[in-house]
Amino acid sequence: MLMSGGIDSPVAMHYLLRQGHELLAVHMDNRPFTDDSPLAKVVDHLALLRERYHQPIPLYVVPHGTTQVTLMRETDRHVGCVLCRRFMWRSAERVAEREGATFLVTGEALGQVASQTLSNMRTATASVHLPIVRPLIGLDKQEIEAVAKSIGTYEISTRPGVCCQAVPDRPATRSNLVQILREEERLDVDQIIDDCVRKAVLL
Amino acid sequence: MYRTLRLCASGGGFEALPETPRTVDLKRVRAALEAARVPVIDARVMLIATLEVEVTISRAGRLLFKTADPAAADRAFAWLRPLLG
């Protein structure tokens, strides 16, 4: 399960834990484009959910900042969020396969940010093969926030923090897979993912 | 060029915005930072420099100091300001 430190991902995790699924968390560490706060929030979210559901929930922290630098230097900024997302999915899938996980989970809900349009979700997830579960897909922000408050994760998620500085001024809300693949031709995708996953840390 | 620092929208750092629209010559700023032995990451449209606190310098001139300590942000701002022209 991808955990960002935001409001949505701990709520998505809560729904699956409530059903008794066994989960492991993956945090894509976006420093230096953020500060330390997203990771600290994820650690605190997991502490709370582990206690509530009596599950160990291992946490993998995968470095993603170097990938962001490469994307910003080598590719079209306009589609940066979709490319970023594709690399996050690939890293998460690699960790999942290593751990024997059979599906990927995300806290995405439609239309909240640029990467969460149907068009961008489709393009982003075309980078992986494992099925993706999105427990929050049709919920609106108020509904998600209400659940977050009820399970105690909202206060953690809304602590001060630096937003992702790699987000372009006008991110694409519609993307074309052909264009994205053309952008990725400039990159050694496998090498980038290998490096990230090799440097992943299990907390 | 810059007036003052203010808390950024998400409350995680302090930002400074240019008073008038401008484009920062990031190559020149990077060279100046490196000459001062400041570690710097060049992400093409922005630089990330490690001063007393980490600071993002965008091509449009926005500065973001990643600290909750206003005094530390102020000191880093004062150090950086002359380099930006």
Coordinates of C-alpha atoms in Angstrom, one line a residue:
Chain A
M1 CA 0.0 0.0 0.0
L2 CA 1.4 3.4 -1.0
M3 CA 1.4 5.8 2.0
S4 CA 2.1 9.5 1.4
G5 CA 1.5 11.0 4.8
G6 CA -1.6 12.8 3.5
I7 CA -5.2 12.4 4.6
D8 CA -6.3 9.7 2.2
S9 CA -3.9 6.9 2.4
P10 CA -4.4 6.0 6.1
V11 CA -8.2 6.0 5.5
A12 CA -7.7 3.6 2.6
M13 CA -5.5 1.4 4.8
H14 CA -8.1 1.5 7.6
Y15 CA -10.8 0.1 5.3
L16 CA -8.7 -2.8 4.2
L17 CA -7.3 -3.6 7.7
R18 CA -10.9 -3.5 8.9
Q19 CA -11.7 -6.3 6.5
G20 CA -8.8 -8.3 7.8
H21 CA -6.3 -7.9 4.9
E22 CA -2.6 -8.2 5.6
L23 CA -0.8 -5.1 4.4
L24 CA 2.7 -3.7 4.0
A25 CA 3.3 0.0 3.5
V26 CA 5.5 1.7 0.9
H27 CA 6.5 5.3 1.3
M28 CA 8.1 7.1 -1.6
D29 CA 10.6 9.5 0.0
N30 CA 10.5 12.6 -2.0
R31 CA 13.2 14.6 -0.2
P32 CA 14.7 17.0 -1.1
F33 CA 11.4 18.1 -2.9
T34 CA 9.6 17.9 0.5
D35 CA 10.9 18.0 4.0
D36 CA 11.0 15.3 6.7
S37 CA 7.3 15.7 7.6
P38 CA 5.7 13.2 5.1
L39 CA 7.8 10.3 6.4
A40 CA 7.2 11.3 10.0
K41 CA 3.5 11.4 9.4
V42 CA 3.5 7.9 7.8
V43 CA 5.4 6.6 10.8
D44 CA 2.8 8.0 13.1
H45 CA -0.1 6.9 10.9
L46 CA 1.2 3.3 11.0
A47 CA 1.9 3.4 14.7
L48 CA -1.8 4.3 15.2
L49 CA -3.2 1.7 12.8
R50 CA -0.9 -1.1 14.0
E51 CA -2.2 -0.5 17.5
R52 CA -5.8 -0.3 16.4
Y53 CA -5.7 -3.5 14.2
H54 CA -3.0 -5.5 15.9
Q55 CA -1.0 -5.9 12.7
P56 CA 2.7 -5.4 12.3
I57 CA 2.4 -3.5 8.9
P58 CA 6.1 -3.3 7.7
L59 CA 7.1 0.0 6.2
Y60 CA 9.4 0.3 3.2
V61 CA 10.9 3.7 2.5
V62 CA 11.9 4.0 -1.1
P63 CA 14.1 7.0 -2.1
H64 CA 12.4 8.9 -4.9
G65 CA 14.1 12.3 -4.9
T66 CA 16.8 11.3 -7.3
T67 CA 14.2 10.0 -9.7
Q68 CA 12.4 13.4 -9.5
V69 CA 15.7 15.2 -10.3
T70 CA 16.1 13.0 -13.4
L71 CA 12.5 13.5 -14.5
M72 CA 12.8 17.3 -14.1
R73 CA 16.1 17.4 -16.0
E74 CA 15.2 15.0 -18.8
T75 CA 11.4 15.1 -19.5
D76 CA 8.6 17.5 -20.3
R77 CA 7.6 19.2 -17.0
H78 CA 4.0 19.4 -18.1
V79 CA 3.5 15.7 -17.6
G80 CA 5.8 15.4 -14.6
C81 CA 3.2 14.3 -12.2
V82 CA 2.1 11.4 -14.4
L83 CA 5.7 10.3 -14.9
C84 CA 6.4 10.6 -11.2
R85 CA 3.4 8.5 -10.5
R86 CA 4.5 5.8 -13.0
F87 CA 7.8 5.5 -11.2
M88 CA 6.2 5.3 -7.8
W89 CA 4.0 2.5 -9.1
R90 CA 6.9 0.6 -10.5
S91 CA 8.9 0.8 -7.3
A92 CA 5.9 -0.2 -5.2
E93 CA 5.2 -3.2 -7.6
R94 CA 8.8 -4.3 -7.3
V95 CA 8.6 -4.2 -3.5
A96 CA 5.3 -6.0 -3.6
E97 CA 6.7 -8.8 -5.8
R98 CA 9.7 -9.2 -3.5
E99 CA 7.3 -9.5 -0.5
G100 CA 4.9 -11.8 -2.2
A101 CA 2.1 -9.2 -2.2
T102 CA -0.7 -9.9 -4.7
F103 CA -2.2 -6.4 -5.2
L104 CA -1.4 -2.7 -4.8
V105 CA -3.4 -0.3 -2.8
T106 CA -3.7 3.5 -3.0
G107 CA -5.7 6.3 -1.3
E108 CA -6.5 7.9 -4.7
A109 CA -9.9 9.5 -5.0
L110 CA -11.1 10.9 -8.3
G111 CA -10.4 14.5 -9.2
Q112 CA -8.6 15.6 -6.0
V113 CA -5.3 16.5 -7.6
A114 CA -3.8 16.6 -11.1
S115 CA -2.6 13.0 -11.0
Q116 CA -6.1 11.7 -10.0
T117 CA -8.1 12.3 -13.1
L118 CA -9.3 9.1 -14.9
S119 CA -7.0 9.9 -17.8
N120 CA -3.9 10.3 -15.6
M121 CA -4.7 7.3 -13.4
R122 CA -5.0 5.1 -16.5
T123 CA -1.7 6.3 -18.0
A124 CA 0.1 6.1 -14.6
T125 CA -1.1 2.6 -13.8
A126 CA -0.3 1.3 -17.3
S127 CA 3.3 1.0 -15.9
V128 CA 2.5 -1.9 -13.7
H129 CA 0.9 -5.4 -13.9
L130 CA -0.4 -6.1 -10.4
P131 CA -4.1 -5.2 -9.8
I132 CA -4.7 -1.9 -8.0
V133 CA -7.3 -1.4 -5.3
R134 CA -8.6 2.1 -4.6
P135 CA -10.9 1.9 -1.6
L136 CA -11.6 5.7 -1.7
I137 CA -12.2 6.2 -5.4
G138 CA -15.7 7.5 -5.3
L139 CA -15.6 9.4 -2.0
D140 CA -15.4 13.1 -1.8
K141 CA -12.9 15.0 0.4
Q142 CA -15.4 15.7 3.2
E143 CA -16.3 12.0 3.5
I144 CA -12.6 11.0 3.7
E145 CA -11.9 13.7 6.2
A146 CA -14.7 12.6 8.4
V147 CA -13.4 9.0 8.5
A148 CA -9.8 10.3 9.1
K149 CA -11.1 12.3 12.1
S150 CA -13.0 9.3 13.5
I151 CA -9.9 7.0 13.4
G152 CA -7.5 9.7 14.6
T153 CA -5.3 10.1 11.6
Y154 CA -6.5 13.5 10.5
E155 CA -4.5 15.4 13.1
I156 CA -1.3 13.7 12.0
S157 CA -2.0 14.3 8.3
T158 CA -2.7 18.0 8.7
R159 CA 0.4 18.8 10.7
P160 CA 2.6 21.5 9.0
G161 CA 4.8 20.3 6.2
V162 CA 6.4 21.3 2.9
C163 CA 4.3 20.4 -0.2
C164 CA 6.0 18.7 -3.1
Q165 CA 8.2 21.3 -4.9
A166 CA 8.4 19.2 -8.0
V167 CA 4.8 19.8 -9.0
P168 CA 4.8 22.0 -12.1
D169 CA 2.8 25.2 -12.2
R170 CA 0.3 23.7 -14.7
P171 CA 0.3 19.9 -14.4
A172 CA -1.4 18.0 -17.2
T173 CA -4.8 16.7 -16.2
R174 CA -5.1 14.6 -19.3
S175 CA -2.3 12.4 -20.6
N176 CA -1.6 10.4 -23.6
L177 CA 0.2 7.1 -23.1
V178 CA 2.1 7.4 -26.4
Q179 CA 3.5 10.8 -25.3
I180 CA 4.4 9.4 -21.9
L181 CA 6.2 6.4 -23.4
R182 CA 8.1 8.8 -25.7
E183 CA 9.2 10.8 -22.7
E184 CA 10.4 7.6 -20.9
E185 CA 12.5 6.6 -23.9
R186 CA 14.9 9.3 -22.8
L187 CA 15.4 7.4 -19.5
D188 CA 16.9 4.2 -18.4
V189 CA 13.7 3.2 -16.5
D190 CA 14.9 -0.2 -15.3
Q191 CA 18.1 1.2 -13.9
I192 CA 16.2 4.0 -12.1
I193 CA 13.9 1.5 -10.5
D194 CA 16.7 -0.9 -9.7
D195 CA 18.6 1.9 -7.9
C196 CA 15.5 3.1 -5.9
V197 CA 14.5 -0.4 -4.8
R198 CA 18.0 -1.4 -3.9
K199 CA 18.3 1.7 -1.6
A200 CA 14.9 1.0 0.0
V201 CA 14.9 0.8 3.8
L202 CA 12.7 -1.4 5.8
L203 CA 11.6 0.4 9.0
Chain B
M1 CA 13.6 42.6 -5.2
Y2 CA 12.4 40.6 -2.2
R3 CA 10.6 42.1 0.6
T4 CA 10.2 39.6 3.4
L5 CA 9.7 36.0 4.4
R6 CA 6.3 34.6 5.3
L7 CA 5.0 31.2 6.4
C8 CA 4.2 29.1 3.3
A9 CA 0.7 27.8 2.7
S10 CA 1.2 24.4 4.2
G11 CA 3.0 25.8 7.2
G12 CA 6.1 23.7 6.8
G13 CA 8.5 26.4 5.8
F14 CA 9.0 30.0 4.9
E15 CA 8.9 31.5 1.5
A16 CA 10.0 34.7 -0.2
L17 CA 8.5 35.9 -3.4
P18 CA 10.0 38.5 -5.7
E19 CA 8.0 41.8 -5.7
T20 CA 7.9 41.9 -9.5
P21 CA 7.9 39.0 -11.9
R22 CA 11.5 37.9 -12.7
T23 CA 13.5 35.0 -14.0
V24 CA 16.5 33.9 -12.0
D25 CA 19.6 32.8 -13.9
L26 CA 19.9 29.5 -12.2
K27 CA 23.2 28.7 -13.9
R28 CA 24.8 31.8 -12.4
V29 CA 23.3 31.2 -9.0
R30 CA 24.5 27.6 -9.0
A31 CA 28.0 28.6 -9.9
A32 CA 28.0 31.2 -7.1
L33 CA 26.7 28.6 -4.6
E34 CA 29.3 26.1 -5.7
A35 CA 32.0 28.7 -5.4
A36 CA 30.9 29.2 -1.8
R37 CA 31.1 25.4 -1.3
V38 CA 27.4 25.1 -0.8
P39 CA 26.0 21.7 -1.7
V40 CA 23.5 22.2 -4.5
I41 CA 21.2 20.0 -6.5
D42 CA 20.3 21.3 -10.0
A43 CA 16.9 20.1 -11.1
R44 CA 16.9 22.3 -14.2
V45 CA 13.9 24.5 -13.2
M46 CA 15.0 24.8 -9.7
L47 CA 18.0 24.5 -7.4
I48 CA 18.0 23.0 -4.0
A49 CA 20.8 24.3 -1.8
T50 CA 21.8 23.2 1.6
L51 CA 22.6 26.3 3.6
E52 CA 21.9 26.4 7.4
V53 CA 18.5 25.1 6.2
E54 CA 17.6 23.6 2.9
V55 CA 16.3 26.1 0.4
T56 CA 14.5 25.7 -3.0
I57 CA 15.2 28.4 -5.5
S58 CA 12.8 28.3 -8.5
R59 CA 13.5 29.9 -11.8
A60 CA 10.6 32.3 -11.2
G61 CA 12.4 33.5 -8.1
R62 CA 10.4 31.8 -5.4
L63 CA 12.5 30.8 -2.4
L64 CA 11.3 28.2 0.0
F65 CA 13.2 27.7 3.3
K66 CA 12.4 24.2 4.7
T67 CA 12.4 25.0 8.4
A68 CA 9.9 25.8 11.1
D69 CA 12.5 28.2 12.7
P70 CA 11.9 31.7 11.5
A71 CA 15.3 32.9 12.8
A72 CA 17.1 30.2 10.8
A73 CA 15.1 31.0 7.7
D74 CA 16.0 34.7 8.1
R75 CA 19.7 34.0 8.4
A76 CA 19.6 31.8 5.3
F77 CA 17.6 34.4 3.4
A78 CA 20.1 37.1 4.4
W79 CA 23.0 35.0 3.2
L80 CA 21.3 34.1 -0.1
R81 CA 19.8 37.4 -1.1
P82 CA 23.0 39.0 -2.5
L83 CA 23.6 36.0 -4.8
L84 CA 20.2 36.4 -6.5
G85 CA 20.8 40.0 -7.7

